[in-house]
mmCIF file with all atom_site columns, C-alpha atoms in Angstrom:
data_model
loop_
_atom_site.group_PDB
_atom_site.id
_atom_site.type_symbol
_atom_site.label_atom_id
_atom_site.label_alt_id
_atom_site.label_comp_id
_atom_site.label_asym_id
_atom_site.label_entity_id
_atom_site.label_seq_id
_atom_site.pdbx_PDB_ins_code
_atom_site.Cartn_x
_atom_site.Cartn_y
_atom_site.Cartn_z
_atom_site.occupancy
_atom_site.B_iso_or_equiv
_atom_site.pdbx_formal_charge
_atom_site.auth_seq_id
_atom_site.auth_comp_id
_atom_site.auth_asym_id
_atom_site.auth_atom_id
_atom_site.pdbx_PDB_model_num
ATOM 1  C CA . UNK L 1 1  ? -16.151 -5.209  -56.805 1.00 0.00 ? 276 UNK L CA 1
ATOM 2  C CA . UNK L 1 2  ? -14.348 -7.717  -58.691 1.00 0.00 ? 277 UNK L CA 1
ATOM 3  C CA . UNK L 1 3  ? -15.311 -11.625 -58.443 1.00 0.00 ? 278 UNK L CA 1
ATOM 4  C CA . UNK L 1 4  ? -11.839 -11.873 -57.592 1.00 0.00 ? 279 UNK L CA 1
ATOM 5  C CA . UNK L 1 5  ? -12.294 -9.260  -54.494 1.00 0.00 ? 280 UNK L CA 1
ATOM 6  C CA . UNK L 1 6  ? -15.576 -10.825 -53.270 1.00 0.00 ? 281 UNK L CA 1
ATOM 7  C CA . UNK L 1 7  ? -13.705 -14.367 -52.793 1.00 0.00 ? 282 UNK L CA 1
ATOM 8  C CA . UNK L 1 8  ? -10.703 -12.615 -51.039 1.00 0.00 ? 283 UNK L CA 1
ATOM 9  C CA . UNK L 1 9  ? -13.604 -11.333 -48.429 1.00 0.00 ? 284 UNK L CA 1
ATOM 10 C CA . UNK L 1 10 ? -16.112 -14.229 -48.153 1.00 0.00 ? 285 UNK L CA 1
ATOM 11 C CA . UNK L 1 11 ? -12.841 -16.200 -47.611 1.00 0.00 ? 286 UNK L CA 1
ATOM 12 C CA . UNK L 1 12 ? -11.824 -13.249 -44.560 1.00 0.00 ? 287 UNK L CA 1
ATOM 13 C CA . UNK L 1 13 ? -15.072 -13.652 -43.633 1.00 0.00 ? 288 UNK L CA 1
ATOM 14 C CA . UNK L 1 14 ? -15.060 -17.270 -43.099 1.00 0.00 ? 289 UNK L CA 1
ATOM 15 C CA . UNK L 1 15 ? -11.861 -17.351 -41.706 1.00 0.00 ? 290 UNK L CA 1
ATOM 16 C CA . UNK L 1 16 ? -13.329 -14.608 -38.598 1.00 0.00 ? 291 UNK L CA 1
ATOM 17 C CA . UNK L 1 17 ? -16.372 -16.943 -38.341 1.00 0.00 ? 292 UNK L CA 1
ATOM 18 C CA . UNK L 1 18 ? -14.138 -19.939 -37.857 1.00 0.00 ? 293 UNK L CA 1
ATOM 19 C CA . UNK L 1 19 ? -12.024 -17.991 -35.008 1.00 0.00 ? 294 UNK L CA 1
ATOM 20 C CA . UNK L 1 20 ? -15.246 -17.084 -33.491 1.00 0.00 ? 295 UNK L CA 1
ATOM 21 C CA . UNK L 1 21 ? -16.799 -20.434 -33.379 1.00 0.00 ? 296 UNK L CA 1
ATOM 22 C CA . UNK L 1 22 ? -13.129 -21.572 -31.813 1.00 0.00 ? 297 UNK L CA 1
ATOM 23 C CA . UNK L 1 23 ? -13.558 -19.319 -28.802 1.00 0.00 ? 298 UNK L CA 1
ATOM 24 C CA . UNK L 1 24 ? -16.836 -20.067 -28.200 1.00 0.00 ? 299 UNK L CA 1
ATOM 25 C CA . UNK L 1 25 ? -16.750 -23.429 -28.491 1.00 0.00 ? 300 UNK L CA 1
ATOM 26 C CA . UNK L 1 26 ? -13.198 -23.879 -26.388 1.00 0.00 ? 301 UNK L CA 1
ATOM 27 C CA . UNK L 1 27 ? -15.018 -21.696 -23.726 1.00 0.00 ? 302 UNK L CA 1
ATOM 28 C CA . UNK L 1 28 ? -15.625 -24.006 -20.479 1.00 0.00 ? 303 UNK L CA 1
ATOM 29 C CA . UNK L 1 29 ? -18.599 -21.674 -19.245 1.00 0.00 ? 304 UNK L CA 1
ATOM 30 C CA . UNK L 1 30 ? -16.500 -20.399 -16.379 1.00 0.00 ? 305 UNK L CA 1
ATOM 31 C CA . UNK L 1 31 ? -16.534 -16.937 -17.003 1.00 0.00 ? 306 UNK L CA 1
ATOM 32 C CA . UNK L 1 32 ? -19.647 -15.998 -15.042 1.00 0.00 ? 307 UNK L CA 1
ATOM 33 C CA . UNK L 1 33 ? -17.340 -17.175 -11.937 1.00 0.00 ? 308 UNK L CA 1
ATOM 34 C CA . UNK L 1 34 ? -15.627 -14.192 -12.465 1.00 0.00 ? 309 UNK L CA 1
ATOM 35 C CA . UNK L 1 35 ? -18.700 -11.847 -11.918 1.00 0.00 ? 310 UNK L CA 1
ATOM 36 C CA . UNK L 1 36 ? -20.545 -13.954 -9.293  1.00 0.00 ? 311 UNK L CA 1
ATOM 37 C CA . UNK L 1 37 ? -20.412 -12.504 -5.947  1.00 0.00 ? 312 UNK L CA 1
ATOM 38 C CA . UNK L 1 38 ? -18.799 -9.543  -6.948  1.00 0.00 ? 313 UNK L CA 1
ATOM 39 C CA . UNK L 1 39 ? -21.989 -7.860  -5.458  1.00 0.00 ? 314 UNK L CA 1
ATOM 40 C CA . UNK L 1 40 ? -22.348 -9.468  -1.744  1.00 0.00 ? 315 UNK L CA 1
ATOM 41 C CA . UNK L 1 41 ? -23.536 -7.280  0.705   1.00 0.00 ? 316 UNK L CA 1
ATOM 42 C CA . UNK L 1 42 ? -23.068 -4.341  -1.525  1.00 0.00 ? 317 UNK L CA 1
ATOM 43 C CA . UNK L 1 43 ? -26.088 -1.805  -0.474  1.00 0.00 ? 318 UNK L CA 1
ATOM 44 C CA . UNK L 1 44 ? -26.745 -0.460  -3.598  1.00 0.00 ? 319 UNK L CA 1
ATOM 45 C CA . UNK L 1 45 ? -26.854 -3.612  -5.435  1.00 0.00 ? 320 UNK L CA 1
ATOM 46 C CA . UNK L 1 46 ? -29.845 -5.029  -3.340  1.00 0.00 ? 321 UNK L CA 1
ATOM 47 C CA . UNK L 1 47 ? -31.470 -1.302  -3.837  1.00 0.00 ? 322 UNK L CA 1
ATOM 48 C CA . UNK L 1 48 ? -30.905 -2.024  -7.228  1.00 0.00 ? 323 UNK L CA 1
ATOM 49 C CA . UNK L 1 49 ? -32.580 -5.716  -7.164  1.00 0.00 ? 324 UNK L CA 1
ATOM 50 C CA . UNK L 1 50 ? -35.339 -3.967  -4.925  1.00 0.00 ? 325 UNK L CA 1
ATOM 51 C CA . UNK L 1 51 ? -36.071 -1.267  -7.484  1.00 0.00 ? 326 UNK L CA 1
ATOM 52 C CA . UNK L 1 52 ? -36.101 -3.648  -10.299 1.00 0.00 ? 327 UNK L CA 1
ATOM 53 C CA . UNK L 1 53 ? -39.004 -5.848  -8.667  1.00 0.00 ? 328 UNK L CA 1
ATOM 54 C CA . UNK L 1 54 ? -40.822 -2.905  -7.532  1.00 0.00 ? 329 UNK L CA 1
ATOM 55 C CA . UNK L 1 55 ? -40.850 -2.500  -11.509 1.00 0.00 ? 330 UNK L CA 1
ATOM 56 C CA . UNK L 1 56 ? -41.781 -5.867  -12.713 1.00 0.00 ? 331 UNK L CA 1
ATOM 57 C CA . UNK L 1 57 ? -44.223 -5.962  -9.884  1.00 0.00 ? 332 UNK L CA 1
ATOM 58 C CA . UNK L 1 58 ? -45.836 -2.471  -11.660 1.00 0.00 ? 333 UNK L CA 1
ATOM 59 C CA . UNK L 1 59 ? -45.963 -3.338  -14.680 1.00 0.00 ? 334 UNK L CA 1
ATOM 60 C CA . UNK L 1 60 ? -48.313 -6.754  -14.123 1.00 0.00 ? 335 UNK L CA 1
ATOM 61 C CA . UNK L 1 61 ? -51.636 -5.983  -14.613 1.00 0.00 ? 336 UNK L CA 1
ATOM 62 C CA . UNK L 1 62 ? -54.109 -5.465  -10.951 1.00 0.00 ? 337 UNK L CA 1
ATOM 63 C CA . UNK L 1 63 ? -56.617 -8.398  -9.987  1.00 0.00 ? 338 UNK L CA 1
ATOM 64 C CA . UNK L 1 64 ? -60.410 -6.979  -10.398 1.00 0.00 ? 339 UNK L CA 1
ATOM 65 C CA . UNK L 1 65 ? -62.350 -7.026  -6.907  1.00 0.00 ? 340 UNK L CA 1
ATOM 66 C CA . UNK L 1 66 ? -65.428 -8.589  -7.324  1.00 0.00 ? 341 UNK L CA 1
ATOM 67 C CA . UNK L 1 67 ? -68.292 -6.610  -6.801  1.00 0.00 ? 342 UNK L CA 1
ATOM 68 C CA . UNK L 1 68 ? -70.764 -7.843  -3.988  1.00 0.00 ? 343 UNK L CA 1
#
């Protein structure tokens, strides 16, 4: 690759990163609005969340019982 090639695509490069940075940055942080609630009283949603904290909850480690 020519030195001539490798500015042409850091330039691309930058110009991508710049677009990126745009859209990001013009976000307002609205977009979970669109999701939220999306999932109220759906019964296999809160199966889901129940199954997921049965998880969590089985993968902390058990208290010791004290020996007496």
């Amino acid at each position: 690759m020519s030195n001539k090639q490798i500015i042409e695509r850091l330039n691309s490069i930058q110009e991508e990163l710049d677009e990126i940075r745009r859209s990001v940055a013009g976000g307002n942080g609205s977009e979970w609005r669109a999701v939220a609630g999306s999932f109220a009283n759906d019964p296999l949603f809160e199966k889901a969340v129940k199954f997921g904290a049965e998880y969590r909850k089985s993968l902390r480690p058990r208290a010791r019982r004290k020996r007496s």
